[in-house]
Tab-separated table of C-alpha atoms and ligand atoms in Angstrom:
chain	number	residue	atom	x	y	z
A	29	MET	CA	0.028	-0.100	0.063
A	30	ARG	CA	1.446	3.331	-1.033
A	31	VAL	CA	0.794	5.803	2.023
A	32	MET	CA	2.052	9.196	2.288
A	33	PRO	CA	2.589	10.758	5.789
A	34	VAL	CA	2.699	14.627	5.717
A	35	PHE	CA	3.812	16.804	8.383
A	36	GLY	CA	5.564	19.986	9.151
A	37	THR	CA	5.978	21.562	12.231
A	38	ARG	CA	7.931	20.199	15.478
A	39	PRO	CA	4.744	18.421	17.265
A	40	GLU	CA	3.624	16.853	13.959
A	41	ALA	CA	7.025	15.453	13.621
A	42	ILE	CA	7.223	14.136	17.340
A	43	LYS	CA	3.787	12.594	16.843
A	44	MET	CA	4.217	11.203	13.552
A	45	CYS	CA	8.045	9.772	13.453
A	46	PRO	CA	7.194	6.620	15.464
A	47	LEU	CA	4.335	5.841	13.258
A	48	VAL	CA	6.776	6.202	9.926
A	49	ARG	CA	9.211	4.449	11.443
A	50	ALA	CA	6.794	1.690	12.244
A	51	LEU	CA	5.370	1.618	8.906
A	52	LYS	CA	9.159	1.796	7.068
A	53	GLU	CA	9.518	-1.329	9.082
A	54	ASP	CA	6.674	-3.424	7.549
A	55	GLU	CA	6.915	-4.307	3.893
A	56	ALA	CA	3.394	-4.201	3.201
A	57	PHE	CA	3.769	-0.042	3.196
A	58	ASP	CA	5.505	1.602	0.464
A	59	VAL	CA	5.969	4.861	2.445
A	60	ARG	CA	6.681	8.108	1.096
A	61	VAL	CA	7.212	11.015	3.504
A	62	CYS	CA	6.478	14.391	2.430
A	63	VAL	CA	7.602	17.533	4.840
A	64	THR	CA	5.848	20.711	4.488
A	65	GLY	CA	8.657	22.687	6.093
A	66	GLN	CA	5.878	25.110	7.755
A	67	HIS	CA	9.018	25.003	10.618
A	68	ARG	CA	12.097	24.587	9.408
A	69	GLU	CA	15.157	24.153	12.240
A	70	LEU	CA	12.608	22.843	14.771
A	71	LEU	CA	11.422	20.409	12.252
A	72	ASP	CA	14.435	19.519	10.843
A	73	GLY	CA	16.053	18.492	14.574
A	74	VAL	CA	13.212	16.416	15.236
A	75	LEU	CA	13.722	14.435	11.867
A	76	ASP	CA	17.167	14.144	12.758
A	77	ALA	CA	16.936	12.871	16.431
A	78	PHE	CA	14.273	10.026	15.099
A	79	SER	CA	16.529	9.330	11.896
A	80	VAL	CA	13.624	9.876	9.397
A	81	THR	CA	14.580	11.247	6.053
A	82	ALA	CA	11.627	12.734	3.914
A	83	GLU	CA	11.099	11.686	0.280
A	84	TYR	CA	9.525	15.600	-0.324
A	85	ASP	CA	10.240	18.606	1.171
A	86	LEU	CA	7.831	21.668	0.137
A	87	GLY	CA	10.387	23.832	2.052
A	88	ILE	CA	7.575	26.376	2.582
A	89	MET	CA	8.683	28.394	5.473
A	90	ARG	CA	9.052	32.396	5.306
A	91	PRO	CA	9.628	34.742	8.072
A	92	GLY	CA	6.486	36.191	9.334
A	93	GLN	CA	4.533	34.075	7.697
A	94	THR	CA	0.922	34.083	7.438
A	95	LEU	CA	-1.717	31.687	7.705
A	96	SER	CA	-2.951	32.120	4.483
A	97	ASP	CA	0.979	31.749	3.529
A	98	ILE	CA	0.991	28.435	4.877
A	99	THR	CA	-2.187	26.954	3.454
A	100	CYS	CA	-1.558	28.710	-0.181
A	101	GLY	CA	2.221	26.996	-0.111
A	102	VAL	CA	1.284	23.995	1.119
A	103	LEU	CA	-1.782	23.682	-1.280
A	104	SER	CA	0.234	24.283	-4.424
A	105	GLY	CA	3.438	22.201	-3.291
A	106	MET	CA	0.989	19.373	-2.220
A	107	ALA	CA	-0.941	18.974	-5.670
A	108	ARG	CA	2.225	18.592	-7.167
A	109	VAL	CA	3.605	15.955	-5.049
A	110	LEU	CA	0.253	14.001	-5.242
A	111	LEU	CA	0.484	13.959	-8.738
A	112	GLU	CA	4.003	12.509	-8.486
A	113	ALA	CA	3.802	9.825	-5.996
A	114	ARG	CA	0.003	8.982	-6.222
A	115	PRO	CA	-0.356	7.541	-2.739
A	116	GLU	CA	-3.579	5.462	-1.881
A	117	LEU	CA	-3.684	7.184	1.586
A	118	VAL	CA	-2.342	10.542	2.866
A	119	LEU	CA	-2.006	10.713	6.729
A	120	VAL	CA	-1.703	13.822	8.520
A	121	HIS	CA	-1.652	14.794	12.445
A	122	GLY	CA	-3.459	17.206	14.346
A	123	ASP	CA	-4.394	20.394	14.051
A	124	THR	CA	-1.795	22.524	12.379
A	125	THR	CA	-2.364	24.809	9.414
A	126	THR	CA	-0.083	21.801	7.559
A	127	ALA	CA	-2.515	19.401	8.629
A	128	PHE	CA	-5.555	21.143	7.069
A	129	ALA	CA	-4.001	22.284	4.091
A	130	ALA	CA	-2.497	18.669	2.998
A	131	ALA	CA	-5.984	17.128	3.988
A	132	LEU	CA	-7.723	19.666	1.297
A	133	ALA	CA	-4.831	18.979	-1.509
A	134	ALA	CA	-5.423	15.215	-1.216
A	135	TYR	CA	-8.976	15.450	-1.191
A	136	TYR	CA	-9.011	17.656	-4.147
A	137	ALA	CA	-6.521	14.803	-5.758
A	138	ARG	CA	-9.633	12.299	-4.434
A	139	ILE	CA	-7.094	10.365	-2.342
A	140	PRO	CA	-8.400	9.038	0.944
A	141	VAL	CA	-6.626	10.951	4.362
A	142	ALA	CA	-6.083	9.365	7.616
A	143	HIS	CA	-6.087	11.558	10.743
A	144	VAL	CA	-3.948	11.056	13.573
A	145	GLU	CA	-4.726	12.455	17.001
A	146	ALA	CA	-8.312	12.787	15.745
A	147	GLY	CA	-11.603	14.271	17.616
A	148	LEU	CA	-9.782	16.730	19.934
A	149	ARG	CA	-12.042	19.770	20.183
A	150	THR	CA	-12.554	22.883	22.661
A	151	GLY	CA	-16.346	23.877	20.773
A	152	ASP	CA	-14.522	27.170	20.432
A	153	LEU	CA	-13.031	28.031	16.955
A	154	TYR	CA	-11.161	30.841	18.333
A	155	ALA	CA	-9.643	28.714	20.912
A	156	PRO	CA	-7.107	27.752	20.200
A	157	TYR	CA	-6.459	29.556	16.800
A	158	PRO	CA	-6.718	28.349	14.169
A	159	GLU	CA	-6.163	25.027	15.704
A	160	GLU	CA	-9.793	24.251	16.387
A	161	PHE	CA	-10.875	25.155	12.793
A	162	ASN	CA	-8.014	22.949	11.378
A	163	ARG	CA	-8.913	19.858	13.362
A	164	VAL	CA	-12.394	20.127	12.651
A	165	ALA	CA	-12.098	20.683	8.867
A	166	VAL	CA	-9.333	17.589	8.837
A	167	GLY	CA	-12.120	15.362	10.522
A	168	ASP	CA	-14.765	16.291	8.088
A	169	LEU	CA	-12.564	15.647	5.142
A	170	ALA	CA	-11.129	12.276	6.834
A	171	ALA	CA	-12.048	8.738	5.527
A	172	LEU	CA	-10.334	7.335	9.153
A	173	HIS	CA	-9.863	8.851	12.196
A	174	PHE	CA	-7.422	7.680	14.743
A	175	SER	CA	-8.192	8.584	18.202
A	176	PRO	CA	-5.847	8.865	20.899
A	177	THR	CA	-8.636	8.717	23.728
A	178	GLU	CA	-12.435	7.500	24.023
A	179	ARG	CA	-13.517	10.890	24.669
A	180	ALA	CA	-11.951	12.100	21.451
A	181	ARG	CA	-14.087	9.201	19.816
A	182	GLU	CA	-17.075	10.485	21.379
A	183	ASN	CA	-16.852	14.059	20.125
A	184	LEU	CA	-16.364	12.615	16.350
A	185	LEU	CA	-19.560	10.378	17.256
A	186	ARG	CA	-21.577	13.468	18.101
A	187	GLU	CA	-20.604	15.061	14.908
A	188	GLY	CA	-21.952	12.118	12.770
A	189	LYS	CA	-18.756	10.646	11.913
A	190	ASP	CA	-19.269	6.764	11.080
A	191	PRO	CA	-18.432	4.725	14.208
A	192	ALA	CA	-16.814	1.835	12.004
A	193	ARG	CA	-13.808	4.723	10.478
A	194	ILE	CA	-12.966	5.727	14.256
A	195	PHE	CA	-10.053	3.974	16.527
A	196	VAL	CA	-9.123	4.491	19.415
A	197	THR	CA	-5.415	3.998	19.461
A	198	GLY	CA	-3.815	6.452	22.386
A	199	ASN	CA	-1.548	9.162	21.372
A	200	THR	CA	1.492	8.187	19.566
A	201	VAL	CA	3.534	10.971	21.533
A	202	ILE	CA	3.691	8.528	24.522
A	203	ASP	CA	5.204	6.159	21.930
A	204	ALA	CA	8.217	8.871	21.223
A	205	LEU	CA	8.857	9.180	25.170
A	206	ARG	CA	9.798	5.321	25.068
A	207	THR	CA	12.832	5.895	23.294
A	208	THR	CA	14.197	9.293	24.071
A	209	VAL	CA	14.590	9.479	28.385
A	210	ARG	CA	17.823	8.334	29.525
A	211	ALA	CA	18.833	7.601	33.155
A	212	ASP	CA	22.703	9.140	32.681
A	213	PHE	CA	21.590	12.311	30.708
A	214	SER	CA	23.398	15.222	31.816
A	215	HIS	CA	23.051	19.049	30.560
A	216	PRO	CA	25.037	22.174	31.623
A	217	LEU	CA	21.579	23.693	32.718
A	218	LEU	CA	20.580	20.564	35.051
A	219	THR	CA	23.896	21.470	36.721
A	220	ARG	CA	22.952	24.887	37.029
A	221	ALA	CA	19.463	23.810	38.494
A	222	ALA	CA	20.916	21.290	40.928
A	223	GLY	CA	19.435	21.800	44.287
A	224	ARG	CA	16.855	23.845	43.000
A	225	ARG	CA	13.385	22.675	42.073
A	226	LEU	CA	12.987	22.890	38.051
A	227	ILE	CA	10.075	24.564	36.308
A	228	LEU	CA	10.162	23.877	32.462
A	229	MET	CA	8.243	26.516	30.599
A	230	THR	CA	7.285	26.864	27.202
A	231	ALA	CA	4.735	29.374	25.673
A	232	HIS	CA	4.275	29.812	21.766
A	233	ARG	CA	0.578	29.903	21.024
A	234	ARG	CA	-0.630	32.542	18.566
A	235	GLU	CA	-3.996	33.630	20.587
A	236	ASN	CA	-1.143	34.289	23.739
A	237	LEU	CA	0.527	36.621	21.217
A	238	GLY	CA	0.787	40.273	22.653
A	239	ARG	CA	-0.919	40.944	26.249
A	240	PRO	CA	-1.541	37.573	27.266
A	241	MET	CA	2.225	36.602	26.846
A	242	GLU	CA	3.249	39.654	28.654
A	243	ARG	CA	0.910	38.828	31.244
A	244	ILE	CA	2.416	35.053	31.586
A	245	PHE	CA	6.137	36.626	31.934
A	246	SER	CA	5.151	39.000	34.298
A	247	ALA	CA	3.921	36.116	36.655
A	248	VAL	CA	6.997	33.957	35.665
A	249	ARG	CA	9.516	37.103	36.776
A	250	THR	CA	7.462	37.614	39.768
A	251	LEU	CA	7.440	33.956	41.210
A	252	ALA	CA	11.367	33.532	40.005
A	253	LYS	CA	12.122	36.454	42.143
A	254	ALA	CA	10.070	35.294	45.192
A	255	HIS	CA	11.217	31.915	45.006
A	256	SER	CA	15.187	31.398	45.219
A	257	ASP	CA	15.065	27.752	45.543
A	258	VAL	CA	13.526	27.620	41.966
A	259	PHE	CA	15.005	27.708	38.651
A	260	VAL	CA	13.146	28.320	35.519
A	261	VAL	CA	13.972	26.737	32.195
A	262	TYR	CA	12.386	28.040	29.276
A	263	PRO	CA	13.269	27.093	25.582
A	264	VAL	CA	11.932	30.191	23.712
A	265	HIS	CA	10.312	29.490	20.490
A	266	PRO	CA	11.659	30.783	17.332
A	267	ASN	CA	8.783	33.143	16.672
A	268	PRO	CA	10.946	36.483	16.857
A	269	GLU	CA	7.690	38.336	18.322
A	270	ILE	CA	7.853	35.759	21.245
A	271	ARG	CA	12.058	35.921	21.434
A	272	LEU	CA	11.788	39.442	21.690
A	273	LEU	CA	9.504	39.846	24.584
A	274	ALA	CA	10.991	37.072	26.588
A	275	GLU	CA	14.547	38.539	26.537
A	276	ARG	CA	13.121	41.897	27.552
A	277	MET	CA	11.113	40.674	30.148
A	278	LEU	CA	12.869	37.821	31.658
A	279	SER	CA	16.773	37.686	30.594
A	280	ASP	CA	17.688	39.647	33.694
A	281	VAL	CA	16.319	37.482	36.128
A	282	ARG	CA	19.233	35.129	37.713
A	283	ASN	CA	17.140	31.778	38.380
A	284	ILE	CA	15.534	31.942	34.649
A	285	ALA	CA	17.360	30.193	31.791
A	286	LEU	CA	16.273	31.422	28.307
A	287	THR	CA	17.403	28.737	25.892
A	288	ALA	CA	16.913	28.094	22.438
A	289	PRO	CA	14.344	25.537	21.474
A	290	MET	CA	15.692	22.494	22.622
A	291	ASP	CA	16.219	19.127	20.782
A	292	VAL	CA	13.271	16.202	21.676
A	293	PHE	CA	16.045	14.292	23.250
A	294	ASP	CA	16.844	17.182	25.732
A	295	PHE	CA	13.367	18.355	26.315
A	296	HIS	CA	11.980	14.863	26.962
A	297	ASN	CA	14.590	14.727	29.610
A	298	PHE	CA	14.388	17.922	31.263
A	299	LEU	CA	10.787	17.239	31.550
A	300	SER	CA	11.099	13.884	33.072
A	301	ARG	CA	13.204	15.606	35.822
A	302	ALA	CA	10.803	18.764	36.253
A	303	THR	CA	9.142	19.534	39.062
A	304	LEU	CA	6.355	21.366	37.219
A	305	VAL	CA	5.412	22.445	33.664
A	306	LEU	CA	4.265	25.847	32.905
A	307	THR	CA	2.762	25.826	29.584
A	308	ASP	CA	0.426	26.542	26.368
A	309	SER	CA	1.616	23.772	24.431
A	310	GLY	CA	-0.704	21.069	23.651
A	311	GLY	CA	1.989	18.232	23.701
A	312	ALA	CA	3.696	19.012	26.856
A	313	GLN	CA	0.129	18.379	28.622
A	314	GLU	CA	-0.028	14.796	27.132
A	315	GLU	CA	4.104	13.958	28.107
A	316	ALA	CA	4.161	15.301	31.531
A	317	PRO	CA	2.203	12.778	33.070
A	318	PHE	CA	3.911	10.196	31.606
A	319	PHE	CA	6.597	11.338	34.174
A	320	GLY	CA	4.273	12.305	37.032
A	321	VAL	CA	5.130	15.696	36.401
A	322	PRO	CA	2.175	18.123	37.094
A	323	VAL	CA	1.292	20.650	34.270
A	324	LEU	CA	-0.218	24.257	34.638
A	325	VAL	CA	-1.981	24.761	31.254
A	326	MET	CA	-1.748	28.706	30.398
A	327	ARG	CA	-4.726	28.852	28.565
A	328	ASP	CA	-8.563	29.450	29.072
A	329	THR	CA	-9.824	26.048	27.532
A	330	THR	CA	-8.125	22.564	26.528
A	331	GLU	CA	-8.754	20.255	24.065
A	332	ARG	CA	-7.042	17.843	26.243
A	333	PRO	CA	-9.982	17.718	29.175
A	334	GLU	CA	-8.636	14.067	29.962
A	335	GLY	CA	-5.423	15.476	31.968
A	336	LEU	CA	-8.034	17.777	34.020
A	337	ASP	CA	-10.273	14.992	34.837
A	338	ALA	CA	-7.382	12.736	35.489
A	339	GLY	CA	-5.934	15.382	37.729
A	340	THR	CA	-2.747	15.521	36.161
A	341	ALA	CA	-3.423	19.092	34.598
A	342	MET	CA	-4.839	22.273	35.798
A	343	LEU	CA	-5.844	25.448	33.747
A	344	VAL	CA	-4.339	28.722	34.734
A	345	GLY	CA	-5.311	31.221	32.302
A	346	THR	CA	-2.887	33.462	31.470
A	347	ARG	CA	-3.500	36.501	33.849
A	348	THR	CA	-0.684	37.244	35.938
A	349	GLU	CA	-2.615	36.121	39.205
A	350	THR	CA	-4.122	33.162	38.344
A	351	VAL	CA	-0.563	31.663	36.667
A	352	LEU	CA	1.028	32.592	40.062
A	353	ALA	CA	-1.638	31.231	42.229
A	354	GLY	CA	-1.582	28.131	40.235
A	355	VAL	CA	2.460	27.886	40.743
A	356	GLU	CA	2.225	28.737	44.351
A	357	THR	CA	-0.252	26.279	44.774
A	358	LEU	CA	2.193	23.461	43.642
A	359	LEU	CA	5.453	24.734	45.260
A	360	CYS	CA	4.119	25.418	48.893
A	361	ASP	CA	1.340	22.769	49.152
A	362	PRO	CA	2.557	18.907	49.510
A	363	ALA	CA	-0.924	17.450	49.553
A	364	ALA	CA	-1.891	19.466	46.260
A	365	TYR	CA	1.421	18.548	44.531
A	366	ALA	CA	1.283	14.896	45.336
A	367	ARG	CA	-2.266	14.392	43.958
A	368	MET	CA	-1.181	15.704	40.471
A	369	ALA	CA	1.863	13.945	40.647
A	370	ARG	CA	0.287	10.793	41.518
A	371	ALA	CA	-2.815	11.057	38.735
A	372	LYS	CA	-2.596	8.628	36.023
A	373	ASN	CA	-1.762	9.219	32.580
A	374	PRO	CA	-4.635	9.176	30.681
A	375	TYR	CA	-2.811	9.554	26.771
A	376	GLY	CA	-1.718	5.735	25.828
A	377	ASP	CA	0.512	3.211	26.494
A	378	GLY	CA	3.176	3.708	23.949
A	379	TYR	CA	1.768	1.401	21.192
A	380	ALA	CA	-0.382	3.493	19.261
A	381	SER	CA	1.693	3.620	16.287
A	382	LEU	CA	1.789	-0.245	16.066
A	383	ARG	CA	-2.030	-0.285	16.608
A	384	ILE	CA	-2.249	1.993	13.564
A	385	ARG	CA	-0.192	0.180	11.489
A	386	ASP	CA	-2.618	-3.051	11.981
A	387	ILE	CA	-5.724	-1.195	11.254
A	388	LEU	CA	-4.072	0.041	8.220
A	389	LYS	CA	-2.498	-3.281	7.114
A	390	ASN	CA	-5.771	-5.234	7.970
A	391	ARG	CA	-8.175	-2.955	5.764
A	392	ALA	CA	-5.051	-3.182	2.816
A	393	ASP	CA	-5.543	-7.160	3.159
B	11	LIG	C1	2.335	25.993	14.522
B	11	LIG	C2	1.329	25.718	14.644
B	11	LIG	C3	0.635	25.544	16.098
B	11	LIG	C4	1.869	24.505	16.888
B	11	LIG	C5	3.341	25.144	16.606
B	11	LIG	C6	4.066	24.172	17.342
B	11	LIG	C7	-0.297	26.420	12.671
B	11	LIG	C8	-1.105	27.404	12.512
B	11	LIG	N1	0.097	26.630	13.995
B	11	LIG	O1	2.414	27.374	15.140
B	11	LIG	O2	-0.425	24.492	15.996
B	11	LIG	O3	1.353	24.533	18.294
B	11	LIG	O4	3.315	25.521	15.545
B	11	LIG	O5	5.025	25.013	17.684
B	11	LIG	O6	-0.454	25.511	12.093
B	11	LIG	N2	9.847	29.809	13.503
B	11	LIG	C9	10.961	29.688	12.829
B	11	LIG	N3	11.539	28.593	12.549
B	11	LIG	C10	11.134	27.187	12.921
B	11	LIG	C11	9.652	27.623	13.368
B	11	LIG	C12	9.126	28.883	13.366
B	11	LIG	O7	11.936	30.945	12.612
B	11	LIG	O8	11.491	26.217	12.715
B	11	LIG	C13	9.435	31.384	13.057
B	11	LIG	C14	9.113	31.883	11.693
B	11	LIG	O9	9.297	33.164	12.184
B	11	LIG	C15	7.491	31.524	11.575
B	11	LIG	C16	7.020	31.950	13.300
B	11	LIG	O10	7.920	30.956	13.758
B	11	LIG	O11	7.136	32.486	10.884
B	11	LIG	C17	5.613	31.062	13.310
B	11	LIG	O12	5.565	29.750	12.962
B	11	LIG	P1	3.800	28.828	12.457
B	11	LIG	O13	4.411	27.559	11.865
B	11	LIG	O14	3.451	30.121	11.622
B	11	LIG	O15	3.729	29.086	13.704
B	11	LIG	P2	3.408	28.409	15.036
B	11	LIG	O16	2.928	29.520	16.118
B	11	LIG	O17	5.186	27.727	15.169
B	12	LIG	N1	9.335	20.155	22.174
B	12	LIG	C1	11.045	20.367	21.929
B	12	LIG	N2	11.776	21.160	22.355
B	12	LIG	C2	11.579	22.334	22.922
B	12	LIG	C3	9.865	22.026	23.665
B	12	LIG	C4	9.067	21.348	23.010
B	12	LIG	O1	11.319	19.040	21.681
B	12	LIG	O2	12.120	23.084	23.410
B	12	LIG	C5	8.613	19.328	22.186
B	12	LIG	C6	8.162	18.768	23.157
B	12	LIG	O3	8.495	17.465	23.835
B	12	LIG	C7	6.312	18.383	22.455
B	12	LIG	C8	6.246	19.269	21.536
B	12	LIG	O4	7.523	19.957	21.022
B	12	LIG	O5	6.545	17.240	21.839
B	12	LIG	C9	5.423	20.559	21.649
B	12	LIG	O6	5.648	21.107	20.819
B	12	LIG	P1	4.844	22.597	20.688
B	12	LIG	O7	4.580	23.125	22.268
B	12	LIG	O8	5.465	23.827	19.651
B	12	LIG	O9	3.345	22.533	20.051
B	12	LIG	P2	2.160	21.991	20.435
B	12	LIG	O10	2.114	20.999	20.995
B	12	LIG	O11	1.349	22.911	21.474
B	12	LIG	O12	1.208	22.114	19.216
């Protein structure tokens, strides 16, 4: 079966590489990977880390790219690639503009689409923006839906999707985590953090750019100054708007380390050793509970309510006071901390890729 996994950003790559590897190991599949290059350095780092090479690279990234730029670039690039490679199935992941535009290109070429990490919803088209639209649109175009959780499956059933085409597999991000963490990992920043409580932070969402990001940074600045026994590590997204603000507001605080984006091995190893994670990321909400690390989500809503229900994550919004209050609770209330740290990871067992491969294989037979 000729299959074409398509992805373009760091999180898609981290979650698709385990599946690409599983498919490439099985001779039932002729796998042609297409990367859109919506991200460049962030994407290439993940491909290197998982030793995955792409047969096609659309190379679309431009500084300051708009959503229209990404959509147009992917749509026209994919039209050419699909014509040449003629896959029988296109696999896309999640909710990025790459996923949306690649699924649309496949639909225009009358090639069926399989959606990995299908069925996540907030119900609000602007939160997160534009990801909620992207995943709803991919869901409507897809012929097969691989949902990470039962709850995601229920979202799709509520929208009237055919139950025979929805499969609950777990999230492939847990597959990736099984291969990246090492007991003997060392890093200069971990040495600097030694003896202090490590807070790992990420913040990059489009809807948090501007005032919300300023309020978040103000909270982190205040908490670092108030707790000298805490060490904050923040690998800053390369988006210049975020980088410049982080440098302006946080670079002079001694127990905050701003770093370049970490490669995925470093990030997972830091995560596994963190006291808590402060993030607006989707993937980090799924990864942290695997290590028993509580997650404070700097958003007003999440498409990953499983973590809230299980007690692995807490929404703290983007207001300075609410972010601060969330961190203070975890730092100062050992019982509250223990409850979150002990909660069970609801996102899978690390074998999602193999399940997806088997489902595709049975359908091809
Ligand atoms: C994208 C996804 C978002 C995902 C995020 C993961 C969309 C609309 N958004 O958002 O869902 O959570 O990726 O990180 O698909 N840049 C670089 N080098 C890189 C990557 C980005 O310089 O390797 C800079 C560029 O200036 C680019 C900017 O970051 O213009 C924003 O990148 P873009 O892909 O447009 O959006 P993200 O915010 O990264
Ligand atoms: N990540 C990484 N290096 C970093 C920060 C994050 O490798 O410096 C990984 C992290 O492990 C997770 C993914 O990037 O798997 C999350 O990506 P991001 O937060 O950019 O996007 P989202 O998940 O919100 O779409």
